[in-house]
Amino acid sequence: MPFAKPKIVLALGMAAVSAALTGCNTYQPAPKAFSEATIQPYTLDSGDRLRVTVFDQPGLTNTFTVDQAGYIAFPLIGQVPARGRTLQQLSGQIAQKLRQGYIRDPDVTIDVDRYRSVYIMGEVGQPGQYSYVPGMTVQNAIAVAGGFSSRANQANADVTRKINGHVMTGRVGISDPVLAGDTIYVRERLF
């Protein structure tokens, strides 16, 4: 009977270690869609601020923000869906609507005035919301957030990204590119 307690303690200890090691595998490497998304044309979403220029129409040239519903409110034509569209698709859509009784042959160009933010959490100096810059990598984003904390895992990070309307999370290296709207989570190292 005196040996029963150590066996139970040993079994419970092994179960705890097994559960802890299983918990380390909750995130998988980034799916193939992660790298494919970085080479696709930029798609618009809520929070992007656009500079729309209609040639020879100063009253229609202005900056517009994509609202939470994914639309921009454009003069004369009203709400225009922008979420999930590229700049070229949106400019074509605005030009098409302006042709319907407003302007004979509109020349519409769109540039991104301000990209939606990236969010950085976990073991960094100052977690929070930061401006996205084209060409930004995970390492650049962490540097903007005050760098790694003393307990940070500096080899990789978990990135949550919306791809084709689906939210995905995957583990990426710190040299991987970041997209506007990404959430980066820097984990604590084990040792």
PDB file of C-alpha atoms in Angstrom:
ATOM      1  CA  MET A   1       0.000   0.000   0.000  1.00  0.00           C
ATOM      2  CA  PRO A   2       2.803   2.539   0.650  1.00  0.00           C
ATOM      3  CA  PHE A   3       3.779   2.262  -3.048  1.00  0.00           C
ATOM      4  CA  ALA A   4       0.301   3.176  -4.356  1.00  0.00           C
ATOM      5  CA  LYS A   5       0.640   6.893  -3.720  1.00  0.00           C
ATOM      6  CA  PRO A   6       3.940   7.344  -5.634  1.00  0.00           C
ATOM      7  CA  LYS A   7       2.483   5.443  -8.619  1.00  0.00           C
ATOM      8  CA  ILE A   8      -0.551   7.749  -8.669  1.00  0.00           C
ATOM      9  CA  VAL A   9       1.668  10.825  -8.376  1.00  0.00           C
ATOM     10  CA  LEU A  10       3.894   9.517 -11.166  1.00  0.00           C
ATOM     11  CA  ALA A  11       0.891   8.800 -13.406  1.00  0.00           C
ATOM     12  CA  LEU A  12      -0.580  12.253 -12.764  1.00  0.00           C
ATOM     13  CA  GLY A  13       2.794  13.865 -13.423  1.00  0.00           C
ATOM     14  CA  MET A  14       3.189  12.038 -16.732  1.00  0.00           C
ATOM     15  CA  ALA A  15      -0.346  13.012 -17.755  1.00  0.00           C
ATOM     16  CA  ALA A  16       0.409  16.677 -16.979  1.00  0.00           C
ATOM     17  CA  VAL A  17       3.641  16.601 -19.017  1.00  0.00           C
ATOM     18  CA  SER A  18       1.822  14.915 -21.903  1.00  0.00           C
ATOM     19  CA  ALA A  19      -0.941  17.544 -21.815  1.00  0.00           C
ATOM     20  CA  ALA A  20       1.616  20.369 -21.711  1.00  0.00           C
ATOM     21  CA  LEU A  21       3.503  18.988 -24.713  1.00  0.00           C
ATOM     22  CA  THR A  22       0.260  18.494 -26.631  1.00  0.00           C
ATOM     23  CA  GLY A  23      -0.643  22.137 -25.913  1.00  0.00           C
ATOM     24  CA  CYS A  24       2.539  23.260 -27.662  1.00  0.00           C
ATOM     25  CA  ASN A  25       1.141  21.986 -30.961  1.00  0.00           C
ATOM     26  CA  THR A  26      -2.107  23.968 -31.029  1.00  0.00           C
ATOM     27  CA  TYR A  27      -0.879  26.153 -33.908  1.00  0.00           C
ATOM     28  CA  GLN A  28       0.197  24.616 -37.159  1.00  0.00           C
ATOM     29  CA  PRO A  29       2.657  26.019 -39.681  1.00  0.00           C
ATOM     30  CA  ALA A  30       1.062  28.621 -41.923  1.00  0.00           C
ATOM     31  CA  PRO A  31      -1.114  27.124 -44.654  1.00  0.00           C
ATOM     32  CA  LYS A  32      -0.103  27.535 -48.297  1.00  0.00           C
ATOM     33  CA  ALA A  33      -2.744  30.284 -48.647  1.00  0.00           C
ATOM     34  CA  PHE A  34      -0.626  32.518 -46.362  1.00  0.00           C
ATOM     35  CA  SER A  35       2.245  32.822 -48.823  1.00  0.00           C
ATOM     36  CA  GLU A  36      -0.118  32.978 -51.813  1.00  0.00           C
ATOM     37  CA  ALA A  37      -1.978  35.922 -50.237  1.00  0.00           C
ATOM     38  CA  THR A  38       1.225  37.988 -50.109  1.00  0.00           C
ATOM     39  CA  ILE A  39       1.680  37.881 -53.906  1.00  0.00           C
ATOM     40  CA  GLN A  40      -1.946  38.670 -54.789  1.00  0.00           C
ATOM     41  CA  PRO A  41      -3.085  42.219 -55.632  1.00  0.00           C
ATOM     42  CA  TYR A  42      -4.052  44.208 -52.551  1.00  0.00           C
ATOM     43  CA  THR A  43      -7.724  43.774 -51.619  1.00  0.00           C
ATOM     44  CA  LEU A  44      -9.624  46.431 -49.733  1.00  0.00           C
ATOM     45  CA  ASP A  45     -11.330  46.052 -46.381  1.00  0.00           C
ATOM     46  CA  SER A  46     -12.723  48.143 -43.522  1.00  0.00           C
ATOM     47  CA  GLY A  47     -10.319  50.800 -42.291  1.00  0.00           C
ATOM     48  CA  ASP A  48      -8.524  51.482 -45.585  1.00  0.00           C
ATOM     49  CA  ARG A  49      -8.507  55.156 -46.574  1.00  0.00           C
ATOM     50  CA  LEU A  50      -8.532  55.741 -50.333  1.00  0.00           C
ATOM     51  CA  ARG A  51      -7.588  58.720 -52.463  1.00  0.00           C
ATOM     52  CA  VAL A  52     -10.029  58.700 -55.401  1.00  0.00           C
ATOM     53  CA  THR A  53      -9.228  61.000 -58.317  1.00  0.00           C
ATOM     54  CA  VAL A  54     -11.731  61.633 -61.111  1.00  0.00           C
ATOM     55  CA  PHE A  55      -9.811  63.422 -63.876  1.00  0.00           C
ATOM     56  CA  ASP A  56     -11.093  66.938 -64.574  1.00  0.00           C
ATOM     57  CA  GLN A  57     -13.729  66.648 -61.799  1.00  0.00           C
ATOM     58  CA  PRO A  58     -12.372  68.368 -58.664  1.00  0.00           C
ATOM     59  CA  GLY A  59     -15.757  68.060 -56.931  1.00  0.00           C
ATOM     60  CA  LEU A  60     -15.527  64.259 -57.066  1.00  0.00           C
ATOM     61  CA  THR A  61     -11.833  63.971 -56.141  1.00  0.00           C
ATOM     62  CA  ASN A  62     -11.408  63.272 -52.425  1.00  0.00           C
ATOM     63  CA  THR A  63     -10.358  60.731 -49.794  1.00  0.00           C
ATOM     64  CA  PHE A  64     -12.821  58.086 -48.652  1.00  0.00           C
ATOM     65  CA  THR A  65     -12.638  55.500 -45.873  1.00  0.00           C
ATOM     66  CA  VAL A  66     -13.993  51.982 -46.281  1.00  0.00           C
ATOM     67  CA  ASP A  67     -16.600  51.717 -43.529  1.00  0.00           C
ATOM     68  CA  GLN A  68     -17.316  48.747 -41.230  1.00  0.00           C
ATOM     69  CA  ALA A  69     -19.836  47.370 -43.730  1.00  0.00           C
ATOM     70  CA  GLY A  70     -17.193  47.455 -46.503  1.00  0.00           C
ATOM     71  CA  TYR A  71     -18.549  50.413 -48.509  1.00  0.00           C
ATOM     72  CA  ILE A  72     -17.406  53.899 -49.457  1.00  0.00           C
ATOM     73  CA  ALA A  73     -19.916  56.730 -49.767  1.00  0.00           C
ATOM     74  CA  PHE A  74     -19.188  58.372 -53.125  1.00  0.00           C
ATOM     75  CA  PRO A  75     -20.837  61.609 -54.325  1.00  0.00           C
ATOM     76  CA  LEU A  76     -23.626  61.244 -56.920  1.00  0.00           C
ATOM     77  CA  ILE A  77     -23.636  57.431 -56.936  1.00  0.00           C
ATOM     78  CA  GLY A  78     -23.942  56.684 -53.198  1.00  0.00           C
ATOM     79  CA  GLN A  79     -22.671  53.544 -51.470  1.00  0.00           C
ATOM     80  CA  VAL A  80     -20.105  51.549 -53.466  1.00  0.00           C
ATOM     81  CA  PRO A  81     -19.022  48.099 -52.211  1.00  0.00           C
ATOM     82  CA  ALA A  82     -15.233  48.020 -51.708  1.00  0.00           C
ATOM     83  CA  ARG A  83     -14.516  45.034 -49.427  1.00  0.00           C
ATOM     84  CA  GLY A  84     -12.642  42.260 -51.206  1.00  0.00           C
ATOM     85  CA  ARG A  85     -12.064  44.315 -54.350  1.00  0.00           C
ATOM     86  CA  THR A  86      -8.745  45.432 -55.786  1.00  0.00           C
ATOM     87  CA  LEU A  87      -8.052  49.100 -56.518  1.00  0.00           C
ATOM     88  CA  GLN A  88      -8.504  48.454 -60.235  1.00  0.00           C
ATOM     89  CA  GLN A  89     -11.852  46.685 -59.725  1.00  0.00           C
ATOM     90  CA  LEU A  90     -13.162  49.502 -57.539  1.00  0.00           C
ATOM     91  CA  SER A  91     -12.065  52.250 -59.957  1.00  0.00           C
ATOM     92  CA  GLY A  92     -13.802  50.386 -62.806  1.00  0.00           C
ATOM     93  CA  GLN A  93     -16.959  50.046 -60.748  1.00  0.00           C
ATOM     94  CA  ILE A  94     -17.018  53.767 -59.858  1.00  0.00           C
ATOM     95  CA  ALA A  95     -16.364  54.734 -63.497  1.00  0.00           C
ATOM     96  CA  GLN A  96     -19.188  52.469 -64.661  1.00  0.00           C
ATOM     97  CA  LYS A  97     -21.665  54.017 -62.206  1.00  0.00           C
ATOM     98  CA  LEU A  98     -20.565  57.559 -63.136  1.00  0.00           C
ATOM     99  CA  ARG A  99     -21.209  56.749 -66.843  1.00  0.00           C
ATOM    100  CA  GLN A 100     -24.854  56.083 -66.007  1.00  0.00           C
ATOM    101  CA  GLY A 101     -26.046  59.640 -66.511  1.00  0.00           C
ATOM    102  CA  TYR A 102     -23.391  61.689 -64.689  1.00  0.00           C
ATOM    103  CA  ILE A 103     -20.119  61.841 -66.675  1.00  0.00           C
ATOM    104  CA  ARG A 104     -19.615  60.816 -70.296  1.00  0.00           C
ATOM    105  CA  ASP A 105     -16.192  59.149 -70.043  1.00  0.00           C
ATOM    106  CA  PRO A 106     -14.872  59.268 -66.451  1.00  0.00           C
ATOM    107  CA  ASP A 107     -11.193  58.572 -65.790  1.00  0.00           C
ATOM    108  CA  VAL A 108     -11.019  57.237 -62.213  1.00  0.00           C
ATOM    109  CA  THR A 109      -7.789  56.377 -60.380  1.00  0.00           C
ATOM    110  CA  ILE A 110      -7.535  55.129 -56.810  1.00  0.00           C
ATOM    111  CA  ASP A 111      -4.537  55.024 -54.467  1.00  0.00           C
ATOM    112  CA  VAL A 112      -4.370  53.822 -50.876  1.00  0.00           C
ATOM    113  CA  ASP A 113      -3.888  56.879 -48.677  1.00  0.00           C
ATOM    114  CA  ARG A 114      -3.649  54.863 -45.456  1.00  0.00           C
ATOM    115  CA  TYR A 115      -3.707  51.094 -45.035  1.00  0.00           C
ATOM    116  CA  ARG A 116      -5.657  49.399 -42.262  1.00  0.00           C
ATOM    117  CA  SER A 117      -3.651  48.707 -39.115  1.00  0.00           C
ATOM    118  CA  VAL A 118      -1.734  45.650 -37.957  1.00  0.00           C
ATOM    119  CA  TYR A 119      -2.116  44.413 -34.392  1.00  0.00           C
ATOM    120  CA  ILE A 120       0.800  43.109 -32.356  1.00  0.00           C
ATOM    121  CA  MET A 121       0.296  41.161 -29.136  1.00  0.00           C
ATOM    122  CA  GLY A 122       2.239  39.000 -26.747  1.00  0.00           C
ATOM    123  CA  GLU A 123       5.882  39.237 -25.773  1.00  0.00           C
ATOM    124  CA  VAL A 124       6.762  42.626 -27.279  1.00  0.00           C
ATOM    125  CA  GLY A 125       7.729  45.925 -25.690  1.00  0.00           C
ATOM    126  CA  GLN A 126       4.463  47.747 -26.453  1.00  0.00           C
ATOM    127  CA  PRO A 127       1.596  45.584 -27.734  1.00  0.00           C
ATOM    128  CA  GLY A 128      -1.042  47.471 -29.696  1.00  0.00           C
ATOM    129  CA  GLN A 129      -2.326  48.741 -33.014  1.00  0.00           C
ATOM    130  CA  TYR A 130       0.220  50.062 -35.523  1.00  0.00           C
ATOM    131  CA  SER A 131       0.206  51.508 -39.024  1.00  0.00           C
ATOM    132  CA  TYR A 132       0.894  49.076 -41.847  1.00  0.00           C
ATOM    133  CA  VAL A 133       3.634  49.897 -44.360  1.00  0.00           C
ATOM    134  CA  PRO A 134       3.878  47.977 -47.666  1.00  0.00           C
ATOM    135  CA  GLY A 135       6.754  45.498 -47.561  1.00  0.00           C
ATOM    136  CA  MET A 136       6.544  45.102 -43.780  1.00  0.00           C
ATOM    137  CA  THR A 137       7.775  41.815 -42.300  1.00  0.00           C
ATOM    138  CA  VAL A 138       6.944  40.233 -38.954  1.00  0.00           C
ATOM    139  CA  GLN A 139      10.327  41.407 -37.665  1.00  0.00           C
ATOM    140  CA  ASN A 140       9.645  45.011 -38.792  1.00  0.00           C
ATOM    141  CA  ALA A 141       6.264  44.946 -37.059  1.00  0.00           C
ATOM    142  CA  ILE A 142       7.821  43.649 -33.834  1.00  0.00           C
ATOM    143  CA  ALA A 143      10.470  46.391 -34.008  1.00  0.00           C
ATOM    144  CA  VAL A 144       7.728  49.027 -34.323  1.00  0.00           C
ATOM    145  CA  ALA A 145       6.091  47.533 -31.216  1.00  0.00           C
ATOM    146  CA  GLY A 146       9.219  48.039 -29.118  1.00  0.00           C
ATOM    147  CA  GLY A 147      11.045  44.820 -29.993  1.00  0.00           C
ATOM    148  CA  PHE A 148      10.984  41.448 -28.282  1.00  0.00           C
ATOM    149  CA  SER A 149      10.524  41.205 -24.538  1.00  0.00           C
ATOM    150  CA  SER A 150      13.142  39.259 -22.567  1.00  0.00           C
ATOM    151  CA  ARG A 151      10.850  36.195 -22.518  1.00  0.00           C
ATOM    152  CA  ALA A 152       9.906  36.195 -26.225  1.00  0.00           C
ATOM    153  CA  ASN A 153      10.298  33.333 -28.660  1.00  0.00           C
ATOM    154  CA  GLN A 154      12.361  35.111 -31.321  1.00  0.00           C
ATOM    155  CA  ALA A 155      12.270  32.390 -33.991  1.00  0.00           C
ATOM    156  CA  ASN A 156       8.666  32.722 -35.190  1.00  0.00           C
ATOM    157  CA  ALA A 157       5.251  34.200 -34.442  1.00  0.00           C
ATOM    158  CA  ASP A 158       1.594  33.306 -34.908  1.00  0.00           C
ATOM    159  CA  VAL A 159      -0.202  35.400 -37.520  1.00  0.00           C
ATOM    160  CA  THR A 160      -3.971  35.626 -37.903  1.00  0.00           C
ATOM    161  CA  ARG A 161      -5.066  36.799 -41.350  1.00  0.00           C
ATOM    162  CA  LYS A 162      -8.296  37.068 -43.319  1.00  0.00           C
ATOM    163  CA  ILE A 163      -7.924  35.279 -46.672  1.00  0.00           C
ATOM    164  CA  ASN A 164     -10.866  35.165 -49.091  1.00  0.00           C
ATOM    165  CA  GLY A 165     -13.270  35.927 -46.257  1.00  0.00           C
ATOM    166  CA  HIS A 166     -11.895  33.177 -43.981  1.00  0.00           C
ATOM    167  CA  VAL A 167      -9.862  33.899 -40.846  1.00  0.00           C
ATOM    168  CA  MET A 168      -6.772  31.673 -40.626  1.00  0.00           C
ATOM    169  CA  THR A 169      -3.953  31.427 -38.103  1.00  0.00           C
ATOM    170  CA  GLY A 170      -0.535  29.953 -38.748  1.00  0.00           C
ATOM    171  CA  ARG A 171       2.990  30.016 -37.438  1.00  0.00           C
ATOM    172  CA  VAL A 172       5.441  31.935 -39.626  1.00  0.00           C
ATOM    173  CA  GLY A 173       9.095  32.938 -39.459  1.00  0.00           C
ATOM    174  CA  ILE A 174       9.969  36.483 -38.462  1.00  0.00           C
ATOM    175  CA  SER A 175      11.173  37.284 -41.989  1.00  0.00           C
ATOM    176  CA  ASP A 176       7.747  36.502 -43.510  1.00  0.00           C
ATOM    177  CA  PRO A 177       5.721  39.377 -44.970  1.00  0.00           C
ATOM    178  CA  VAL A 178       2.823  40.968 -43.131  1.00  0.00           C
ATOM    179  CA  LEU A 179      -0.413  42.123 -44.752  1.00  0.00           C
ATOM    180  CA  ALA A 180      -2.608  45.023 -43.680  1.00  0.00           C
ATOM    181  CA  GLY A 181      -5.097  43.859 -41.060  1.00  0.00           C
ATOM    182  CA  ASP A 182      -2.894  41.016 -39.739  1.00  0.00           C
ATOM    183  CA  THR A 183      -2.719  40.202 -36.032  1.00  0.00           C
ATOM    184  CA  ILE A 184       0.723  39.070 -34.871  1.00  0.00           C
ATOM    185  CA  TYR A 185       1.127  37.161 -31.614  1.00  0.00           C
ATOM    186  CA  VAL A 186       4.659  36.679 -30.207  1.00  0.00           C
ATOM    187  CA  ARG A 187       4.712  33.683 -27.884  1.00  0.00           C
ATOM    188  CA  GLU A 188       6.741  33.220 -24.722  1.00  0.00           C
ATOM    189  CA  ARG A 189       9.737  30.907 -25.118  1.00  0.00           C
ATOM    190  CA  LEU A 190       9.739  27.694 -23.119  1.00  0.00           C
ATOM    191  CA  PHE A 191      13.226  28.029 -21.596  1.00  0.00           C
TER     192      PHE A 191
END
